[in-house]
PDB file of C-alpha atoms in Angstrom:
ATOM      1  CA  UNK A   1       0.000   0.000   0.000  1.00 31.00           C
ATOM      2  CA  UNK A   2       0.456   3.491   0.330  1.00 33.00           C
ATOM      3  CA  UNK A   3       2.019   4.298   3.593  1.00 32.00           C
ATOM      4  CA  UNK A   4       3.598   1.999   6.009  1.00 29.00           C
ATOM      5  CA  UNK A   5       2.044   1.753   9.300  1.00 28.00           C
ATOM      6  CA  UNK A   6       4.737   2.510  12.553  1.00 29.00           C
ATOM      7  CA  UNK A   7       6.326  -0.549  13.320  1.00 33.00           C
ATOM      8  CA  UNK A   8       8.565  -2.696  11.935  1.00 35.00           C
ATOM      9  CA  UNK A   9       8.905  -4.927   9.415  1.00 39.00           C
ATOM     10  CA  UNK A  10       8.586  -8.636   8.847  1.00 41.00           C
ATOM     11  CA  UNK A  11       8.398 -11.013   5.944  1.00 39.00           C
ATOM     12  CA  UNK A  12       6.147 -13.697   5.800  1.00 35.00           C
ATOM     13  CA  UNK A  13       2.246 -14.238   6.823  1.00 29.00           C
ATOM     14  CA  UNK A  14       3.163 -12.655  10.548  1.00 32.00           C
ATOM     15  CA  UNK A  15       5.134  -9.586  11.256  1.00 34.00           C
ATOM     16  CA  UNK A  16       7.406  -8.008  13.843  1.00 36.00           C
ATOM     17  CA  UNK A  17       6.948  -5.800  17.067  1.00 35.00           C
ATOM     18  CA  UNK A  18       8.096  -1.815  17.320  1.00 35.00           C
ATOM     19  CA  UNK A  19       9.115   0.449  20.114  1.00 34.00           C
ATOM     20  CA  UNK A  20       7.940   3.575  20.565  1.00 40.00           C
ATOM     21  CA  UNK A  21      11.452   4.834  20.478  1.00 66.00           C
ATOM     22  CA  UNK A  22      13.139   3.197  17.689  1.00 78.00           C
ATOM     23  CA  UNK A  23      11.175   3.325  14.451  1.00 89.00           C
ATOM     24  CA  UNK A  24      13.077   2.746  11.671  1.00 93.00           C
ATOM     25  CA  UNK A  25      13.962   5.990   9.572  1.00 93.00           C
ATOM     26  CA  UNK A  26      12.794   4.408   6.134  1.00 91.00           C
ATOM     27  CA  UNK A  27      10.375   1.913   6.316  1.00 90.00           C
ATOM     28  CA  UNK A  28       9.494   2.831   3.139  1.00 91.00           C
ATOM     29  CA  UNK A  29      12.926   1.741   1.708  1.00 94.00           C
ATOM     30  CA  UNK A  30      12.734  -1.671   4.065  1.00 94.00           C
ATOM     31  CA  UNK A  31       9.826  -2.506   2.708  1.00 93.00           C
ATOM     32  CA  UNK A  32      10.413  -2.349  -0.455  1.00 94.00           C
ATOM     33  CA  UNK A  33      14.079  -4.065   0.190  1.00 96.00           C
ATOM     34  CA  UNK A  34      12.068  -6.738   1.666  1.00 96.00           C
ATOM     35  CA  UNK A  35       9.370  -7.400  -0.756  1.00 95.00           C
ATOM     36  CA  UNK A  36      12.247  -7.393  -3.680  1.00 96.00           C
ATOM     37  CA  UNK A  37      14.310  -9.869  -2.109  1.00 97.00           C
ATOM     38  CA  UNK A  38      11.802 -12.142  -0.611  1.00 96.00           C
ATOM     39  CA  UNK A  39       9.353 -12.392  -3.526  1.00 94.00           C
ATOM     40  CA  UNK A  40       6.295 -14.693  -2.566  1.00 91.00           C
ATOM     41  CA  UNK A  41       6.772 -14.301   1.198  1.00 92.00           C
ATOM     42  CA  UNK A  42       3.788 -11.769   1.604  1.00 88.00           C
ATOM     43  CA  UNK A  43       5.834  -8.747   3.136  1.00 88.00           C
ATOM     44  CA  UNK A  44       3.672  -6.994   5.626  1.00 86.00           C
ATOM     45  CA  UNK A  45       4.671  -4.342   8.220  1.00 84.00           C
ATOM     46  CA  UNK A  46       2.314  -4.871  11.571  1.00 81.00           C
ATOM     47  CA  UNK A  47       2.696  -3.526  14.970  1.00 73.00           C
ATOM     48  CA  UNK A  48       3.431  -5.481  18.151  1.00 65.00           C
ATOM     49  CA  UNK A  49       4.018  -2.468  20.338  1.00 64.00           C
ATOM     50  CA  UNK A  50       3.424  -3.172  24.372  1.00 61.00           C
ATOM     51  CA  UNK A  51       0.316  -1.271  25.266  1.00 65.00           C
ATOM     52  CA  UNK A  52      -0.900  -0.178  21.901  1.00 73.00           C
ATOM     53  CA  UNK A  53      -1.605  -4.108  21.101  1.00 79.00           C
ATOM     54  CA  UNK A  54      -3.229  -6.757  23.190  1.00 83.00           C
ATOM     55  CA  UNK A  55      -1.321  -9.491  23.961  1.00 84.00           C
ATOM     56  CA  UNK A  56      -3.335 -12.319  22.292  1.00 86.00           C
ATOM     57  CA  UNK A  57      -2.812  -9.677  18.883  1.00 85.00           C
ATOM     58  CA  UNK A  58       1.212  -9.555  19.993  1.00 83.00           C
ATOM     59  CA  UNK A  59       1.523 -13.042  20.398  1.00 86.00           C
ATOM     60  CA  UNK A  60      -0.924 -13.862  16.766  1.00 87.00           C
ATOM     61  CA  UNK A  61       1.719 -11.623  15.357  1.00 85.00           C
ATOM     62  CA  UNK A  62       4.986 -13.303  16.240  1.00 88.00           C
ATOM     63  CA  UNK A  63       3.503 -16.893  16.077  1.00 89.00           C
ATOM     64  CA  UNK A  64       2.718 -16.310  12.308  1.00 87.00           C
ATOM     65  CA  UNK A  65       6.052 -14.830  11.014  1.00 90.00           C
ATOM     66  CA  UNK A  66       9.031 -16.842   9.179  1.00 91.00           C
ATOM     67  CA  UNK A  67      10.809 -13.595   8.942  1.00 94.00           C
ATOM     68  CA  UNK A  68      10.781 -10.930  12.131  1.00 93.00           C
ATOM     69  CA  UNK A  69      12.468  -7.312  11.803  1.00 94.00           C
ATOM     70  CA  UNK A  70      12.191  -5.347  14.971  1.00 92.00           C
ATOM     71  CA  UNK A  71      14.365  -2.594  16.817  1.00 92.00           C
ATOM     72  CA  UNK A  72      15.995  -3.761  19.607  1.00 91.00           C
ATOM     73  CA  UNK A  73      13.602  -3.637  22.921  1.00 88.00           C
ATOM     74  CA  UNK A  74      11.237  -5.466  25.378  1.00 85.00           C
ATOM     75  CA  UNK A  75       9.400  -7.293  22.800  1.00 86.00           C
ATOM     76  CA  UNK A  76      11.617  -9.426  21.765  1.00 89.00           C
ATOM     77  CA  UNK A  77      10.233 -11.340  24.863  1.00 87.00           C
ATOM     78  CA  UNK A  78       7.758 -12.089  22.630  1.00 87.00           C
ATOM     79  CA  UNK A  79      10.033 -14.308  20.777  1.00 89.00           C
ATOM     80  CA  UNK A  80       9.727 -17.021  22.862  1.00 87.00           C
ATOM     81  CA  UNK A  81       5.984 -17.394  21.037  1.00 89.00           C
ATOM     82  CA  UNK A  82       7.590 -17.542  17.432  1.00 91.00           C
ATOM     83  CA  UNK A  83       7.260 -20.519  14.983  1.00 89.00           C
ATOM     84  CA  UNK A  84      10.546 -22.532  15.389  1.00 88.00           C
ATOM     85  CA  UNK A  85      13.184 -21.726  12.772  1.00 87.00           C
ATOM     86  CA  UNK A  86      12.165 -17.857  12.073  1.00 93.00           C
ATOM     87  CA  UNK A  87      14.686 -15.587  11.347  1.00 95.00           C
ATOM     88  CA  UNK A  88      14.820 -12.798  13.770  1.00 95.00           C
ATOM     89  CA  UNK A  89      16.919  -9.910  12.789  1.00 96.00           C
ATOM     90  CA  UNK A  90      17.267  -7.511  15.568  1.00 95.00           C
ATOM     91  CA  UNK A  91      17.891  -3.640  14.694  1.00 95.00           C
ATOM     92  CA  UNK A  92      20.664  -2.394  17.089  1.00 96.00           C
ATOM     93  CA  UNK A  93      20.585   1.633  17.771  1.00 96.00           C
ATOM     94  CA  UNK A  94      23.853   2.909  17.137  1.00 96.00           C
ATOM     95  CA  UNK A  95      26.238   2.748  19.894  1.00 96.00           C
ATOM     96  CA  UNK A  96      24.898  -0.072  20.971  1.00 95.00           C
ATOM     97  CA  UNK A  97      27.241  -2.379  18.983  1.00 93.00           C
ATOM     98  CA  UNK A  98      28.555  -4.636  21.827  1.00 92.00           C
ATOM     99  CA  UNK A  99      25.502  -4.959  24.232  1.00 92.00           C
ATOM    100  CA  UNK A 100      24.351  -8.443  24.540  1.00 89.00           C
ATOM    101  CA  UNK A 101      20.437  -7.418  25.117  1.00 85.00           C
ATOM    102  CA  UNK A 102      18.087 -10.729  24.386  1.00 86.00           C
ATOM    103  CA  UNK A 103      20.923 -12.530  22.575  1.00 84.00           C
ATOM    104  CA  UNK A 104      21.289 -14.827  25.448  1.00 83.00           C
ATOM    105  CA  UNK A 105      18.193 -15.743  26.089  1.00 83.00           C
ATOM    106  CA  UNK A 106      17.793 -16.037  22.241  1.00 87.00           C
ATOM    107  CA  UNK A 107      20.847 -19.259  22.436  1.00 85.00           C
ATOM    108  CA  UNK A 108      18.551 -21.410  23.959  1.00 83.00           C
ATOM    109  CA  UNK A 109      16.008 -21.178  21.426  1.00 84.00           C
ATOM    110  CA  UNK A 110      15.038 -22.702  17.948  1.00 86.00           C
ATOM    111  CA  UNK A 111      14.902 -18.828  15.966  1.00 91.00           C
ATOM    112  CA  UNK A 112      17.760 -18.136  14.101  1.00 92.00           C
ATOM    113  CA  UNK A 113      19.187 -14.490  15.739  1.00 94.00           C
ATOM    114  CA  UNK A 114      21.052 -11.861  13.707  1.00 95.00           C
ATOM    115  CA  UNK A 115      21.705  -8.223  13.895  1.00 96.00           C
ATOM    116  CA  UNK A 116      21.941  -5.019  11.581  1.00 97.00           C
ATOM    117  CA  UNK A 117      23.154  -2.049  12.958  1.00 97.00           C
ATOM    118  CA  UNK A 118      22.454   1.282  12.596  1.00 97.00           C
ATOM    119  CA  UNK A 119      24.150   3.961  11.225  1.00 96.00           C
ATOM    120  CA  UNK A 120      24.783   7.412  13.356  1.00 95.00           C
ATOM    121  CA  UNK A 121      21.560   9.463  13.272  1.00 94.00           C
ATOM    122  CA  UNK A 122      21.866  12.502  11.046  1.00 93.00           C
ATOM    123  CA  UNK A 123      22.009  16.013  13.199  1.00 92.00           C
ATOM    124  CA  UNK A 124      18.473  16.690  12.581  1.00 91.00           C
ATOM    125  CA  UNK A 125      17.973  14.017  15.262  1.00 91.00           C
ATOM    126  CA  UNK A 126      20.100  15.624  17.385  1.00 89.00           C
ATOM    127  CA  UNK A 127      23.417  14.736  18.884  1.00 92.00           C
ATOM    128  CA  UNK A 128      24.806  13.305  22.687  1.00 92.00           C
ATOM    129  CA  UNK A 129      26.987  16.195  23.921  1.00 88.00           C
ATOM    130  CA  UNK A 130      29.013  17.944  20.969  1.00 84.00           C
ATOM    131  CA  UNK A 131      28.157  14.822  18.773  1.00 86.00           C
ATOM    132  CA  UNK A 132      32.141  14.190  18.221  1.00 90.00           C
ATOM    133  CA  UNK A 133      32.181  10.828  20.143  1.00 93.00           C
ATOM    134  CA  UNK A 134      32.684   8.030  18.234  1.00 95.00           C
ATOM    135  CA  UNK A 135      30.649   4.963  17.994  1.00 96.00           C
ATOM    136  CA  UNK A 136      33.091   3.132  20.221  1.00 96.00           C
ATOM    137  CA  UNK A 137      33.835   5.862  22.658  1.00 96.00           C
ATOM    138  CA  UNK A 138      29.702   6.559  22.909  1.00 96.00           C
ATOM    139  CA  UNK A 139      29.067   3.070  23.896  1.00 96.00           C
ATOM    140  CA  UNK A 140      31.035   3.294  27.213  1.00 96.00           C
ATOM    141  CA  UNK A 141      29.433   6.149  27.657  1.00 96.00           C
ATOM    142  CA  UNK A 142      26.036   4.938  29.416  1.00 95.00           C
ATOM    143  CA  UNK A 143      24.018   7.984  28.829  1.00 95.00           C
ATOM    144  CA  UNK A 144      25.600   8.544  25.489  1.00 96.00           C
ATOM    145  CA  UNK A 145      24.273   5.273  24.467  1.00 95.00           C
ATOM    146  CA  UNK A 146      21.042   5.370  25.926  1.00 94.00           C
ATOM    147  CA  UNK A 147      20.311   9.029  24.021  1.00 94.00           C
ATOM    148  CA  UNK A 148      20.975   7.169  20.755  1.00 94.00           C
ATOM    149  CA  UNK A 149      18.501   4.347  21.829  1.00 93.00           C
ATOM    150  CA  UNK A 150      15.924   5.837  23.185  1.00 91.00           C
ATOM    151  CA  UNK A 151      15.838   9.212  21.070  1.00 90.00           C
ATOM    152  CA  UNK A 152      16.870   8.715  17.628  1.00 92.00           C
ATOM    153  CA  UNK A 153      15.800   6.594  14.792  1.00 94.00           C
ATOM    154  CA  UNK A 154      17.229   3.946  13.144  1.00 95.00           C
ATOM    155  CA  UNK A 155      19.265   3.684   9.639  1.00 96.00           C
ATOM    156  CA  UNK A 156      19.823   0.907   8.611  1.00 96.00           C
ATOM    157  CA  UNK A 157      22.012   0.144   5.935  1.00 97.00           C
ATOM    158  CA  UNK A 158      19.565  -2.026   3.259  1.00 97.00           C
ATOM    159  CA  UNK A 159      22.544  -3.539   1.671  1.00 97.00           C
ATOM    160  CA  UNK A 160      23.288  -5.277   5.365  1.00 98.00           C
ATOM    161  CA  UNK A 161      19.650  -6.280   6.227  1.00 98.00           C
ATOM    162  CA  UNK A 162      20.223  -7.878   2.480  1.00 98.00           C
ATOM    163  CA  UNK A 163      23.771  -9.428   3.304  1.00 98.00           C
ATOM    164  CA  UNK A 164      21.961 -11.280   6.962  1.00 98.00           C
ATOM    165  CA  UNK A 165      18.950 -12.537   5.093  1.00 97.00           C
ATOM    166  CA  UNK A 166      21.126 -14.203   2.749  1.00 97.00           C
ATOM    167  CA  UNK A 167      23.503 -15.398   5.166  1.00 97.00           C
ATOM    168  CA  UNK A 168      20.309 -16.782   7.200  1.00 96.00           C
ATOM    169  CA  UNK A 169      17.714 -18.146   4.679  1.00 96.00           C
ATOM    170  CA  UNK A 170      17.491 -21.283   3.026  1.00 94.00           C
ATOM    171  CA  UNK A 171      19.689 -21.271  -0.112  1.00 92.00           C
ATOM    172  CA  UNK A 172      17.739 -19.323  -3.106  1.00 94.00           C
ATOM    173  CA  UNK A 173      14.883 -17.867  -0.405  1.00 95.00           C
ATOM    174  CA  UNK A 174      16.690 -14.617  -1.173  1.00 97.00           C
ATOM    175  CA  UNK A 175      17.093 -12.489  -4.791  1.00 97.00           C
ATOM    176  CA  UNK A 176      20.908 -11.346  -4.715  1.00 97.00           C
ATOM    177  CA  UNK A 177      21.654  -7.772  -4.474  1.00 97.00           C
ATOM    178  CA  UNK A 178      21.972  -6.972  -7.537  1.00 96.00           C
ATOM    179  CA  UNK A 179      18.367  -7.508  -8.698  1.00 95.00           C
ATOM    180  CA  UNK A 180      16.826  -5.990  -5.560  1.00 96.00           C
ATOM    181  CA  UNK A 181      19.483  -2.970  -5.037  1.00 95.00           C
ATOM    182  CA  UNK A 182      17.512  -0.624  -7.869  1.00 94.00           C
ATOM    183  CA  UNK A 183      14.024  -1.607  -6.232  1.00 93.00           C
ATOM    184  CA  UNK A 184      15.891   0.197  -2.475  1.00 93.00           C
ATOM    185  CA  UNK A 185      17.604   2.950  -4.821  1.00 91.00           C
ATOM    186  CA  UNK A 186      13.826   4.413  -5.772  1.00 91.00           C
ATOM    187  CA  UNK A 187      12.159   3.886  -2.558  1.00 87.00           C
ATOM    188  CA  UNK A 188      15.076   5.336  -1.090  1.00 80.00           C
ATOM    189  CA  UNK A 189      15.175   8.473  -3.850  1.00 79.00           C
ATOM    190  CA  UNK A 190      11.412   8.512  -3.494  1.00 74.00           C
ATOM    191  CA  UNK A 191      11.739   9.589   0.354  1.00 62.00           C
ATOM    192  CA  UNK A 192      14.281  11.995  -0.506  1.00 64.00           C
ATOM    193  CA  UNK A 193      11.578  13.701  -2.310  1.00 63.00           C
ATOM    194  CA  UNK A 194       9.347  13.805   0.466  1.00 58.00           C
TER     195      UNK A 194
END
């Protein structure tokens, strides 16, 4: 459709969850990423945010996916409801490179786990301090780390997300880059223009 609803995005006949914090800064772009490269899997973006969903609805969402993409956050508790053997690719805020979050409760189950990262926000989102920290030096900063996580968006880099669902999905599940990268170049010049 049109407009993507706030969320994330999954592949398959489920979805994945969303914070209120982390959105993604171009759905528009993942969505289209993910509809090139997984043709037939029925790419839908759905919400699975906390208090804005019941949890039956959370649960429905998560139990139906093959694919999940979500920011990094509380609902990936819900994980523990997914169909064995989905691919859950968790969005990392950036400077947030090294924290372990849900990947050890993840170990012990039958999801395959995998991260993208973001890139540093742009400085319309603002900055920690005088925004000359690096990614590294932010990171052992707590509340350097924590303003990128809970107050800035996250870009992510399409040909990554592209490089983990290959590296994760059964053999031929995924188009290669090259047939999907011109499909992300126009979603991603058509928010440019917005």
């Amino acid at each position: 459709g049109g407009g993507s609803p706030p969320g994330a995005g999954a592949a398959g006949a489920g979805a994945a969850a969303a914070a209120r914090k982390r959105h993604f800064a171009d759905r528009r772009m993942l969505h289209a990423l993910l509809g090139a490269a997984l043709p037939g899997w029925g790419v839908q973006w759905r919400s699975s945010a906390g208090s804005d969903v019941r949890l039956c609805e959370q649960l429905h969402v998560w139990q139906g996916a093959r694919l999940v993409l979500t920011p990094h956050g509380a609902q990936l508790n819900n994980a523990l409801f997914a169909h064995p053997r989905t691919l859950l690719v968790e969005a990392m805020p950036w400077a947030k490179r090294r924290y372990p979050g849900h990947a050890a409760m993840l170990q012990y189950s039958n999801l395959a786990h995998a991260r993208v990262y973001s890139r540093r926000p742009p400085e319309s989102e603002g900055q920690w301090g005088n925004g000359d920290y690096s990614e590294g030096e932010c990171e052992a900063i707590e509340l350097c780390s924590r303003f990128y996580r809970d107050s800035t968006n996250l870009h992510i880099d399409p040909q990554e997300l592209h490089a983990v669902l290959h590296t994760n999905l059964p053999r031929g599940a995924v188009r290669p880059w090259a047939e999907v990268s011109g499909v992300v170049r126009s979603a991603a010049l058509g928010a440019e223009k917005r």
